[in-house]
PDB file of C-alpha atoms in Angstrom:
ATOM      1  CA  UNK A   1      35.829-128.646-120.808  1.00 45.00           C
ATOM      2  CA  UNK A   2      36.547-131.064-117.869  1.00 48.00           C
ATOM      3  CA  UNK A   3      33.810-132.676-115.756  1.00 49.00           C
ATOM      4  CA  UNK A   4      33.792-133.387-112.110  1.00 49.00           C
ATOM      5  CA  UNK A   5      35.752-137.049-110.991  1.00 53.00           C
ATOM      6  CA  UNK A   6      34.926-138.199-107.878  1.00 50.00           C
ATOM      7  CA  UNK A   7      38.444-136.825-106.305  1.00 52.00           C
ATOM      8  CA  UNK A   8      37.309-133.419-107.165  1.00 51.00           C
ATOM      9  CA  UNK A   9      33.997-133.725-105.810  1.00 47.00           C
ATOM     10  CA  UNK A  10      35.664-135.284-102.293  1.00 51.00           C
ATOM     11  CA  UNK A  11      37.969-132.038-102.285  1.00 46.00           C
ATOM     12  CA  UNK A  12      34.774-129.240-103.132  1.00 46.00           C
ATOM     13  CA  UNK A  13      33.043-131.123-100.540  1.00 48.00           C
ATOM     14  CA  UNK A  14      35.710-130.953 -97.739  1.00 46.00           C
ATOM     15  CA  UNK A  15      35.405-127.225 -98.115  1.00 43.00           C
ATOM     16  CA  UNK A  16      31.968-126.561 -98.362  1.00 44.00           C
ATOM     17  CA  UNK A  17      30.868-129.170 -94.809  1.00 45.00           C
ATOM     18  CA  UNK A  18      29.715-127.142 -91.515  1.00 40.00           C
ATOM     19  CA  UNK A  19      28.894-130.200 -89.992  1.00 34.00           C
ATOM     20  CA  UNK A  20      30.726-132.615 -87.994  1.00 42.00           C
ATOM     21  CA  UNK A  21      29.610-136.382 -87.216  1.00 42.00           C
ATOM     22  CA  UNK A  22      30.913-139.227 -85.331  1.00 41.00           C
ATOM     23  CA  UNK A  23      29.158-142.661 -84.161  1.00 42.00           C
ATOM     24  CA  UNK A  24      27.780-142.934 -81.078  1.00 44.00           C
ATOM     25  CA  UNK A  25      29.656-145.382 -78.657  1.00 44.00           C
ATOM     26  CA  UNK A  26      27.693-148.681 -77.799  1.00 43.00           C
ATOM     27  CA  UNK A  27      26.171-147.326 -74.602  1.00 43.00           C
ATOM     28  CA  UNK A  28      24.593-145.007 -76.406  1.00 42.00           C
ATOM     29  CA  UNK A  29      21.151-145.422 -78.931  1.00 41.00           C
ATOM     30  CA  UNK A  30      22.482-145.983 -82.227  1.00 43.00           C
ATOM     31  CA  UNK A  31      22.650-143.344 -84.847  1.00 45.00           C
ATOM     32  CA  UNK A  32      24.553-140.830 -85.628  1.00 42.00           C
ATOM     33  CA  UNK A  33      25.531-137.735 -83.466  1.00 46.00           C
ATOM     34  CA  UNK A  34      26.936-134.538 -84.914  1.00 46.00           C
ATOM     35  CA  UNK A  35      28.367-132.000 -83.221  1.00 47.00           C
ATOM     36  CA  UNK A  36      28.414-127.953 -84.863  1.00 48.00           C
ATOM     37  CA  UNK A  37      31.816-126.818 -85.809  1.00 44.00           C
ATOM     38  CA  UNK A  38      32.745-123.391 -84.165  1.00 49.00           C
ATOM     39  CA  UNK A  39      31.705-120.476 -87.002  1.00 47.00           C
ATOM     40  CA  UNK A  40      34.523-119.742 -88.872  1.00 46.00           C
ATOM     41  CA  UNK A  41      35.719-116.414 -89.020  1.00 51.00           C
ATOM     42  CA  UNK A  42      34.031-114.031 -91.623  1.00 49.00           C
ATOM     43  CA  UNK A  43      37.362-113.636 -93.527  1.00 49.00           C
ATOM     44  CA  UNK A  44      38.774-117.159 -93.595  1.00 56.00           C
ATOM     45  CA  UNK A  45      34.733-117.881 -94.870  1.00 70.00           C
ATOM     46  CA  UNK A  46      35.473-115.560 -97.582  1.00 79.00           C
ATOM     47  CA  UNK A  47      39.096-116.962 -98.739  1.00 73.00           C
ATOM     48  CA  UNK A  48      37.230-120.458 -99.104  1.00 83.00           C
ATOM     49  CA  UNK A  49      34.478-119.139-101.027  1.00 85.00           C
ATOM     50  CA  UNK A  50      36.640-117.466-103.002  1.00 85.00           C
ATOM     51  CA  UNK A  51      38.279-120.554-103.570  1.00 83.00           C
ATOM     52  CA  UNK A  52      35.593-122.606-104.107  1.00 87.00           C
ATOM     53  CA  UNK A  53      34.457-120.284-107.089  1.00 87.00           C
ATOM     54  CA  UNK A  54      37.654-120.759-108.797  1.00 83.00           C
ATOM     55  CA  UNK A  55      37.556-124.289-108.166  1.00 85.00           C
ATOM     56  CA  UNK A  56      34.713-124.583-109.765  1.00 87.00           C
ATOM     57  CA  UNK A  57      36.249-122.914-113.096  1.00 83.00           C
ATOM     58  CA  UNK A  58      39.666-124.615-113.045  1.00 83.00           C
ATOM     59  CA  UNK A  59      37.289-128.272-113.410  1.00 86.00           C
ATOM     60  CA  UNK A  60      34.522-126.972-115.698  1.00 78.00           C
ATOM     61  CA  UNK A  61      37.529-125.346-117.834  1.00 73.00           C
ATOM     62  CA  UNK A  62      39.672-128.109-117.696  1.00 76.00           C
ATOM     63  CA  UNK A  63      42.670-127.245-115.869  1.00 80.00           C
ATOM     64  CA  UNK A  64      45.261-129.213-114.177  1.00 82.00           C
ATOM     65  CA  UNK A  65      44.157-130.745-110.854  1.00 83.00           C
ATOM     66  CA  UNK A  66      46.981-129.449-108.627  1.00 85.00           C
ATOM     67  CA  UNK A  67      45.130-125.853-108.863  1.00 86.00           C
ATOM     68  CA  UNK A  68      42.768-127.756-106.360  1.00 87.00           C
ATOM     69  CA  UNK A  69      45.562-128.631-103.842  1.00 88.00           C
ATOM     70  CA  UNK A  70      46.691-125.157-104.447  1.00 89.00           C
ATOM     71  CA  UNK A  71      43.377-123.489-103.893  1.00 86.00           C
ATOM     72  CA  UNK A  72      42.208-125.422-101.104  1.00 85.00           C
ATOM     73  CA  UNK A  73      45.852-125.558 -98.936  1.00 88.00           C
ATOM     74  CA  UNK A  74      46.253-122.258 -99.132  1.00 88.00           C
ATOM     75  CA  UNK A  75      43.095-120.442 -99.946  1.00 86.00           C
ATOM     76  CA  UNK A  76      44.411-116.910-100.133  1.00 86.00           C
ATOM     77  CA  UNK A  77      47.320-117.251-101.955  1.00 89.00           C
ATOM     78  CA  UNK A  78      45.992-120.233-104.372  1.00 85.00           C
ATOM     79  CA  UNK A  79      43.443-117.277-105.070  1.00 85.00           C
ATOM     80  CA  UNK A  80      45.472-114.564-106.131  1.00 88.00           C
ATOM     81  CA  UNK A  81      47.761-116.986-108.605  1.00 86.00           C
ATOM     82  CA  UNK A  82      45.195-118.741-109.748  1.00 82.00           C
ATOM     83  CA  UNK A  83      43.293-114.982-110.687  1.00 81.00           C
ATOM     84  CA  UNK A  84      46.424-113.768-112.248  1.00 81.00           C
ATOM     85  CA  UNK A  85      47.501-116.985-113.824  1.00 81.00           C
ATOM     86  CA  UNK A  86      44.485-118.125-115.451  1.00 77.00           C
ATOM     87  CA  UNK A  87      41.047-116.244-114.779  1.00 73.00           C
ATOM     88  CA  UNK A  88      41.706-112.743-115.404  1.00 74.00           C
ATOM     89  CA  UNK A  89      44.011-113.964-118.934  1.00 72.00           C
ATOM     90  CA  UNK A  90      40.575-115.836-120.112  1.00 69.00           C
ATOM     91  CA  UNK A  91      38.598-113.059-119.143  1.00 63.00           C
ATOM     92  CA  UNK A  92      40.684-110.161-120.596  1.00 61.00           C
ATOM     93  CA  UNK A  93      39.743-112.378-124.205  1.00 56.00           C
ATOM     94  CA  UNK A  94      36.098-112.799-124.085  1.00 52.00           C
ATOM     95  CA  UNK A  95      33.737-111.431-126.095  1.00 52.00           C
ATOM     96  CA  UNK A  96      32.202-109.349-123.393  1.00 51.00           C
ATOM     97  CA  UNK A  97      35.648-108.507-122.181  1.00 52.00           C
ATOM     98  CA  UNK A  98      36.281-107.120-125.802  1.00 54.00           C
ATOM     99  CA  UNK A  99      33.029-105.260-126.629  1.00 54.00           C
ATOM    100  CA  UNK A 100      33.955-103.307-122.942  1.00 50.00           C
ATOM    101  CA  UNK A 101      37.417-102.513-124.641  1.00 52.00           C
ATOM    102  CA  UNK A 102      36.168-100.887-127.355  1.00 56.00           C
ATOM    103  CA  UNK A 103      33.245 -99.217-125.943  1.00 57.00           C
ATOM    104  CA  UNK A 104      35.117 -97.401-123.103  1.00 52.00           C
ATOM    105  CA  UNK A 105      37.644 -96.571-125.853  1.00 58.00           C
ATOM    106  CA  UNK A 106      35.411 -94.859-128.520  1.00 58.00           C
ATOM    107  CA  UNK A 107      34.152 -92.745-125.063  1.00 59.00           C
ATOM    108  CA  UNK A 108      37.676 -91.688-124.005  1.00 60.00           C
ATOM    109  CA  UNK A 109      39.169 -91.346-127.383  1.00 66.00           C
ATOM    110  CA  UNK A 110      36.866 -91.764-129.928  1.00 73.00           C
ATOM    111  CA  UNK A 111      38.814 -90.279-132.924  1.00 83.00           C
ATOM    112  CA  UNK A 112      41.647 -93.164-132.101  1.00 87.00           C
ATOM    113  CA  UNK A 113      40.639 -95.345-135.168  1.00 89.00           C
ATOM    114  CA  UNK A 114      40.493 -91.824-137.243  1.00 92.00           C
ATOM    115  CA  UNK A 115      43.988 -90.825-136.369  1.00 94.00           C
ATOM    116  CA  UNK A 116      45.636 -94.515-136.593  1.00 94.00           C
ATOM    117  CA  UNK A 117      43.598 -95.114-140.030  1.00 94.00           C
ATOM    118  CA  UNK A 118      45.195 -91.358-141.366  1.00 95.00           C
ATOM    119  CA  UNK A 119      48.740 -91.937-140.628  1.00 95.00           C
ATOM    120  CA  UNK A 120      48.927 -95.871-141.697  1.00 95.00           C
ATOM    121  CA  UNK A 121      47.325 -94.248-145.196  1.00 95.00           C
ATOM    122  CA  UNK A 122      50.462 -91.341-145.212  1.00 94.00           C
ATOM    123  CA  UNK A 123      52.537 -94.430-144.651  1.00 95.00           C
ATOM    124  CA  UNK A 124      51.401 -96.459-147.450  1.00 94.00           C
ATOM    125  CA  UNK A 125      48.358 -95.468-149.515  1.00 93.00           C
ATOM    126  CA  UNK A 126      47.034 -99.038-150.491  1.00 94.00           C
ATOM    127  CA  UNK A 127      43.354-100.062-151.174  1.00 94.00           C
ATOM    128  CA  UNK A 128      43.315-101.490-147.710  1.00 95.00           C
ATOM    129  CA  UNK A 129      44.587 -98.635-145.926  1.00 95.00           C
ATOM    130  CA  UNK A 130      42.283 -96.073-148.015  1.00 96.00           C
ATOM    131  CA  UNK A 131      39.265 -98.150-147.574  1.00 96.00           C
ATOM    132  CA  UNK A 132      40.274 -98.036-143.537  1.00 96.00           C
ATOM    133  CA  UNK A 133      40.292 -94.668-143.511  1.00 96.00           C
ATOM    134  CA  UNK A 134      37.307 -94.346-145.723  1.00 96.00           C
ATOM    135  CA  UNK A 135      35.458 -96.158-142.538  1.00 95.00           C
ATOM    136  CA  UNK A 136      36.840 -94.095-140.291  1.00 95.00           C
ATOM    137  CA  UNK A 137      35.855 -90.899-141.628  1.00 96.00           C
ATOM    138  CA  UNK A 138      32.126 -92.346-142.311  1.00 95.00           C
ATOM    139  CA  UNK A 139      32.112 -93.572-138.764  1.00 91.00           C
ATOM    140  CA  UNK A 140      33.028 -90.375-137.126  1.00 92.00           C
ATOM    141  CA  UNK A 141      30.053 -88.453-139.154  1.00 93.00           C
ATOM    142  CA  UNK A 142      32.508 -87.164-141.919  1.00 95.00           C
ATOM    143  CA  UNK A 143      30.696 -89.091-144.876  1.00 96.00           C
ATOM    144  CA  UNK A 144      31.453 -85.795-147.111  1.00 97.00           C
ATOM    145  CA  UNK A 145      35.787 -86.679-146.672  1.00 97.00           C
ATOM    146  CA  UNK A 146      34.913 -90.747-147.453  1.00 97.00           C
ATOM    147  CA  UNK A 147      33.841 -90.775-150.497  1.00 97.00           C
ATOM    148  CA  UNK A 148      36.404 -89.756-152.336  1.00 97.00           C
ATOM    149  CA  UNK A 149      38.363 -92.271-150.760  1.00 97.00           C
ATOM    150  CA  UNK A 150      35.466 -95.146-151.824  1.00 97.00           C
ATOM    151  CA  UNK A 151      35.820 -93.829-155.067  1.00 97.00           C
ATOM    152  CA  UNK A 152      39.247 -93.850-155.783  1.00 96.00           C
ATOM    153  CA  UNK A 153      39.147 -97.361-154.117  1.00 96.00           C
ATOM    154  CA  UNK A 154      36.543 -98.612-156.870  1.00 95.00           C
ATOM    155  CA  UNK A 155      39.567 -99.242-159.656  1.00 93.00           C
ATOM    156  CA  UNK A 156      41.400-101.866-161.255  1.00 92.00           C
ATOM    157  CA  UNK A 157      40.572-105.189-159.436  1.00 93.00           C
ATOM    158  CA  UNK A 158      38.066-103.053-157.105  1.00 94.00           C
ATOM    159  CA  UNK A 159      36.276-101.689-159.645  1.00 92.00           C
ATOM    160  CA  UNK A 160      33.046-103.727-159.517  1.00 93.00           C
ATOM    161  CA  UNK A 161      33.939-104.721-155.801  1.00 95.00           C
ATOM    162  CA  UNK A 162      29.748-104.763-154.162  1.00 96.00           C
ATOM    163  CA  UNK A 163      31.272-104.083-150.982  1.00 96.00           C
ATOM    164  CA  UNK A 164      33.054-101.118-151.820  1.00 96.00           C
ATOM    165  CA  UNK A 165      29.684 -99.475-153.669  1.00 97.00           C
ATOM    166  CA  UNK A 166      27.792-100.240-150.480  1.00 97.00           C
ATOM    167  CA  UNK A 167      29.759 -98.282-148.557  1.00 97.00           C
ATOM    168  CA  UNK A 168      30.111 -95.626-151.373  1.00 98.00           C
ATOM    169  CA  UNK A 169      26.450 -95.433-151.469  1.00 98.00           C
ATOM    170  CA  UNK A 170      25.995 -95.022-147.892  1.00 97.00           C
ATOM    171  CA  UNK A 171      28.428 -92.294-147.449  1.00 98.00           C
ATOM    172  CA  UNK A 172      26.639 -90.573-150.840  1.00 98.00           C
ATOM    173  CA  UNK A 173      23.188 -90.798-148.487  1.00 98.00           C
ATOM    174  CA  UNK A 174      24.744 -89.692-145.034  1.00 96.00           C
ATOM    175  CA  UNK A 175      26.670 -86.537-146.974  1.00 97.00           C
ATOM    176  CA  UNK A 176      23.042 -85.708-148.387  1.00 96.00           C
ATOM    177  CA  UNK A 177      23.407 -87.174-151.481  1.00 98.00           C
ATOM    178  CA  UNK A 178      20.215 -89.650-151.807  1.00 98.00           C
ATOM    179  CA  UNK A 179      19.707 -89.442-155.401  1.00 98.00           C
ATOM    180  CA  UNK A 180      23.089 -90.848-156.485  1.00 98.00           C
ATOM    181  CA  UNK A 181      22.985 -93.337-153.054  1.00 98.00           C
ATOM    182  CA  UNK A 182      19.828 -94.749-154.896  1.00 98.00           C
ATOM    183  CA  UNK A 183      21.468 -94.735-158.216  1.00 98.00           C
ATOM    184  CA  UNK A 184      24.299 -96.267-157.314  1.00 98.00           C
ATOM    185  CA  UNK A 185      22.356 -99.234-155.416  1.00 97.00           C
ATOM    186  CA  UNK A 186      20.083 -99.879-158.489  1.00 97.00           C
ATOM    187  CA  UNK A 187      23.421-100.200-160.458  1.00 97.00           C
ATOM    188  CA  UNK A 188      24.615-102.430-158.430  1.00 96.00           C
ATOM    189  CA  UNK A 189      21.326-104.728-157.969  1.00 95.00           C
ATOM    190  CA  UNK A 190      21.618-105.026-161.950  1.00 96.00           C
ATOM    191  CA  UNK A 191      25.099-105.963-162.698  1.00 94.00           C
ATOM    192  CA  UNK A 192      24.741-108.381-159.099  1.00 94.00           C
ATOM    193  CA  UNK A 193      21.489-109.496-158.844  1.00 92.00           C
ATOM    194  CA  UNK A 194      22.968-112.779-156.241  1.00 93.00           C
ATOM    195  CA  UNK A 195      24.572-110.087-154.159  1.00 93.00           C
ATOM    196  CA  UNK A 196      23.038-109.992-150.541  1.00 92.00           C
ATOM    197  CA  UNK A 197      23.961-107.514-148.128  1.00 93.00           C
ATOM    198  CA  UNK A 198      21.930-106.419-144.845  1.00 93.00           C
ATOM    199  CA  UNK A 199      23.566-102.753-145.145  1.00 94.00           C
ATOM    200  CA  UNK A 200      23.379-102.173-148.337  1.00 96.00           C
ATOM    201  CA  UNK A 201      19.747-102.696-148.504  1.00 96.00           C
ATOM    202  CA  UNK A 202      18.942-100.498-145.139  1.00 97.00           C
ATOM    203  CA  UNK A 203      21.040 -97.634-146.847  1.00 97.00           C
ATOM    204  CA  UNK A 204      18.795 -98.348-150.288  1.00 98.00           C
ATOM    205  CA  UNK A 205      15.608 -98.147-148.033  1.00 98.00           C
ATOM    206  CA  UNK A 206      16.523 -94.607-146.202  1.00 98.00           C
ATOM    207  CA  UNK A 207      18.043 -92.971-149.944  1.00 98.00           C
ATOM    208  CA  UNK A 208      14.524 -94.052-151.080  1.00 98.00           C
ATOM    209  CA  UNK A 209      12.733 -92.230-148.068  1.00 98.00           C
ATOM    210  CA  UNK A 210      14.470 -89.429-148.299  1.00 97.00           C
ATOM    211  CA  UNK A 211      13.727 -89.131-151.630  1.00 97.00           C
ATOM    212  CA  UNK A 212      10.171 -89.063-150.383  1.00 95.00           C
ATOM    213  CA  UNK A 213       8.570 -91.976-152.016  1.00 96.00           C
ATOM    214  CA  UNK A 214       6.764 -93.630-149.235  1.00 96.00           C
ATOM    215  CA  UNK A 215       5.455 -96.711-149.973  1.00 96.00           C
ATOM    216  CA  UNK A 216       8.495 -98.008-151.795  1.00 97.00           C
ATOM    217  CA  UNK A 217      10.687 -96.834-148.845  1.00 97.00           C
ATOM    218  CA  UNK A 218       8.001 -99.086-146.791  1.00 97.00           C
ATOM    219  CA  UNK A 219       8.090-101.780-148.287  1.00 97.00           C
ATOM    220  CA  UNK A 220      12.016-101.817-148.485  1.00 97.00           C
ATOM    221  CA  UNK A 221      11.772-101.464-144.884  1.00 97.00           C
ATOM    222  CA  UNK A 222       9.354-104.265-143.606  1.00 95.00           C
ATOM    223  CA  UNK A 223      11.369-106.197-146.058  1.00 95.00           C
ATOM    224  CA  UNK A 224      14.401-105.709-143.971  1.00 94.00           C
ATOM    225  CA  UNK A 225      13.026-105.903-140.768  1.00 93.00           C
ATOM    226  CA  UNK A 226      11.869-109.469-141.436  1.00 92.00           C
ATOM    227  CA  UNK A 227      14.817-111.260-142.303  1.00 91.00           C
ATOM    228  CA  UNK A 228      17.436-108.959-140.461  1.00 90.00           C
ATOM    229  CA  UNK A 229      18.701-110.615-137.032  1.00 89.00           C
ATOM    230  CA  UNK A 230      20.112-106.905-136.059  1.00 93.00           C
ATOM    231  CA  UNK A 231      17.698-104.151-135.039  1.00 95.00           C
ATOM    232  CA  UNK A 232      19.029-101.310-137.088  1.00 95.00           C
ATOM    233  CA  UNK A 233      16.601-101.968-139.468  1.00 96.00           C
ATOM    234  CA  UNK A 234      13.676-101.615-137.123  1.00 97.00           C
ATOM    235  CA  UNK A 235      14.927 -98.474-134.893  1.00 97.00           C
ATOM    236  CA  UNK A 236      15.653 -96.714-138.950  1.00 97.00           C
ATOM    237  CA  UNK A 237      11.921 -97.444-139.935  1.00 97.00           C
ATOM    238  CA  UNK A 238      10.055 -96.994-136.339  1.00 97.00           C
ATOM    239  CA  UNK A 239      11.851 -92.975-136.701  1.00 97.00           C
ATOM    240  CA  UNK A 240      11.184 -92.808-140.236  1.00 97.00           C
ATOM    241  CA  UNK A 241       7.432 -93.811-139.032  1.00 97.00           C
ATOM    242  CA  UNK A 242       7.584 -91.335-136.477  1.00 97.00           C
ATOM    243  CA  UNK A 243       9.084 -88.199-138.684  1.00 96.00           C
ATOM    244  CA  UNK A 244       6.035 -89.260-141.374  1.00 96.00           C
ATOM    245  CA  UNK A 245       3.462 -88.558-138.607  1.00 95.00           C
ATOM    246  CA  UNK A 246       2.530 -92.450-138.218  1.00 96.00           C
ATOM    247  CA  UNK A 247       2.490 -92.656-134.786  1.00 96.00           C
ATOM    248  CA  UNK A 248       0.245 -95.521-133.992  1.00 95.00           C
ATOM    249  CA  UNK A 249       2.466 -97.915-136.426  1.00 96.00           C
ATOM    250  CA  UNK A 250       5.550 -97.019-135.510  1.00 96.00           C
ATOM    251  CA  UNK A 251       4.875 -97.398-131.756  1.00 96.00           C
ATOM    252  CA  UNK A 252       3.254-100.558-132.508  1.00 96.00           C
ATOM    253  CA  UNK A 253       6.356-101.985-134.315  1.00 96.00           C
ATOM    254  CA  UNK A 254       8.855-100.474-132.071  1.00 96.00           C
ATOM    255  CA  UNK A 255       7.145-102.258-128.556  1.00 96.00           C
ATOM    256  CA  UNK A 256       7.018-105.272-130.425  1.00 96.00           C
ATOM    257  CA  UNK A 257      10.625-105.137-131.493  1.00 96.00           C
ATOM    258  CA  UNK A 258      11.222-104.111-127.302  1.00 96.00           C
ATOM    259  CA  UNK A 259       9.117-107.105-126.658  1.00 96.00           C
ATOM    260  CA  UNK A 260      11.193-109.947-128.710  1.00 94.00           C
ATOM    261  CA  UNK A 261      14.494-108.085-127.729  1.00 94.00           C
ATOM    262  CA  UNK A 262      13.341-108.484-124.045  1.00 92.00           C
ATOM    263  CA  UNK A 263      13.664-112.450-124.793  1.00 92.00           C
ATOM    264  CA  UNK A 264      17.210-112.577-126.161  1.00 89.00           C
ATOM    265  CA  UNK A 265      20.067-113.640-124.350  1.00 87.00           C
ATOM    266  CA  UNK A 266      22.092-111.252-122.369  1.00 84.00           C
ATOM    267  CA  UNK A 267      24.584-111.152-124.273  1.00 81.00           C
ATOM    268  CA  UNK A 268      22.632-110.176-127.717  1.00 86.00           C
ATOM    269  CA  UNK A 269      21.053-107.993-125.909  1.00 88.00           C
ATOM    270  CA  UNK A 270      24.216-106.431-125.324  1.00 86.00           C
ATOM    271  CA  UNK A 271      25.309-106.351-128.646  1.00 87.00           C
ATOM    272  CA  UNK A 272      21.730-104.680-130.153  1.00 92.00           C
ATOM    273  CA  UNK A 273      21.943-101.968-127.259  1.00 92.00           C
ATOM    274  CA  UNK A 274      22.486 -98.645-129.868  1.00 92.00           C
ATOM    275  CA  UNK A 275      19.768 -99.550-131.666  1.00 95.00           C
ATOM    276  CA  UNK A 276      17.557-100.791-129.110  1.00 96.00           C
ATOM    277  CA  UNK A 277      17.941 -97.328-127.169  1.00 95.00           C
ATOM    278  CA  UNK A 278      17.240 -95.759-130.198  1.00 96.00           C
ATOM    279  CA  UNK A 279      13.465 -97.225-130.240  1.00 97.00           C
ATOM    280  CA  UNK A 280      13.268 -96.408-126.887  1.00 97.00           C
ATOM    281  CA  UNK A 281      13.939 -92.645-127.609  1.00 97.00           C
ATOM    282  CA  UNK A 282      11.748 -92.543-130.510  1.00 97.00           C
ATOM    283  CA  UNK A 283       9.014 -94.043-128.501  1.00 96.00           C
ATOM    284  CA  UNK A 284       8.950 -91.641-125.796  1.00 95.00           C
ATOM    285  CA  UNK A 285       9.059 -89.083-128.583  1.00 93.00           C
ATOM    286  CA  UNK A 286       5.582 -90.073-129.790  1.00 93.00           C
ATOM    287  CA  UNK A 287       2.408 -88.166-128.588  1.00 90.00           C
ATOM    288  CA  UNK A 288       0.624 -89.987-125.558  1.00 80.00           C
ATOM    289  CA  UNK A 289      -2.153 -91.352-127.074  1.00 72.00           C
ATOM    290  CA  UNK A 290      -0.434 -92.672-130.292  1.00 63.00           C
TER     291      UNK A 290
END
């Protein structure tokens, strides 16, 4: 990222003085004398603020310094290039920019991923392709339709793949199937006992819930909660709280969760939306005095 030289700083400042001075003569007290400029027409104003702004971005990102002559000769113009030649490119790519993407997309088409993931597996069944669709179909609340697709995924070199069984085991728990969720999980936790995974542990902590043993399915989830950066964890225990009839807990956990969120950058915040909604919901769910 470029910094400022002093030539740049000369040209910004050009643009952004209202003021104009000149030296007295001799007759006159010494000092300096400056005289308003007329006001500059509201929409020439705007062109060089305009300009100014991407100015600003062609130095801090470190492009070449004939965008300022551009920019600053012809204000207008330089603008428009300069927006269509380098700032709207960088900003089509960002993260933000991205994340946008995909979330209008999943509102105006949101079986897309479904539909692409079915016909690349009619075009060639592989393990990758199967295990895409496999997402697919979990994502769009079929869990039922992906697991046979996990399962016939878990052979030859797959066959012991950790990933894989998480996602079998969560599609087992989402398609009612708790009992062999659990099962599977325990399996897993005693052929891998170095395997980590942030998912497969939530999913092991809501089969164990819904198999109605409380305090395990507790402690799974405070487990969770304190090591996990994402907030799944916490909005999956603050409604499991809630559906137990522990009010008082689970709204003290989920405005403490709303608290720390409140102090992370905008963009995590971003990214942690879903789940931070969800707390929100289940809190206004929750009797008044709870």
């Amino acid at each position: 990222m470029g910094g400022c030289g002093p030539g740049d700083l000369e040209i910004l400042s050009a643009a952004r003085r209202r003021w104009h001075c000149r030296r007295r003569s001799p007759k006159m007290r010494s000092g300096i004398h400056c005289e308003r400029l007329p006001v500059m027409p509201i929409g020439i104003g705007l062109h060089i603020a305009i300009a100014l702004f991407f100015a600003v971005h062609a130095i801090r990102s470190g492009q070449d310094r004939y965008w300022l002559i551009i920019l600053f000769m012809f204000p207008l113009l330089g603008s428009i290039v300069y927006a269509v030649a380098i700032w709207l490119p960088e900003q089509r790519h960002s993260p933000q920019a991205r994340a946008l993407h995909r979330g209008v997309r999943q509102v105006v088409d949101p079986d897309r991923e479904l539909r692409l993931a079915m016909t690349a597996f009619e075009d060639s069944p592989t393990t990758e392709s199967r295990m895409r669709l496999g997402d697919a179909l979990l994502e769009t609340g079929r869990a039922s339709e992906a697991v046979p697709h996990y399962q016939a995924a878990l052979r030859g070199i797959h066959a012991d793949d950790p990933d894989i069984q998480v996602k079998l085991a969560r599609a087992y728990l989402e398609s009612g199937h708790a009992p062999q969720a659990r099962e599977l999980l325990d399996r897993l936790i005693a052929h891998k006992p170095d395997y980590r995974s942030a998912d497969g542990h939530l999913t092991y902590a809501r089969a164990v819930a819904a198999m109605g043993e409380r305090d395990k399915a507790r402690e799974e989830f405070e487990a969770l909660v304190d090591y996990s950066s994402s907030y799944e964890p916490v909005a999956c225990y603050v409604e499991q709280l809630a559906d137990w009839g522990q009010h008082a807990q689970a709204s003290g956990i989920g405005e403490a969760a709303l608290t720390r969120a409140g102090r992370l950058p905008g963009y995590a915040r971003k990214l942690q939306k879903p789940y931070l909604d969800r707390i929100r919901q289940t809190l206004r769910r929750l009797p008044a005095n709870a």
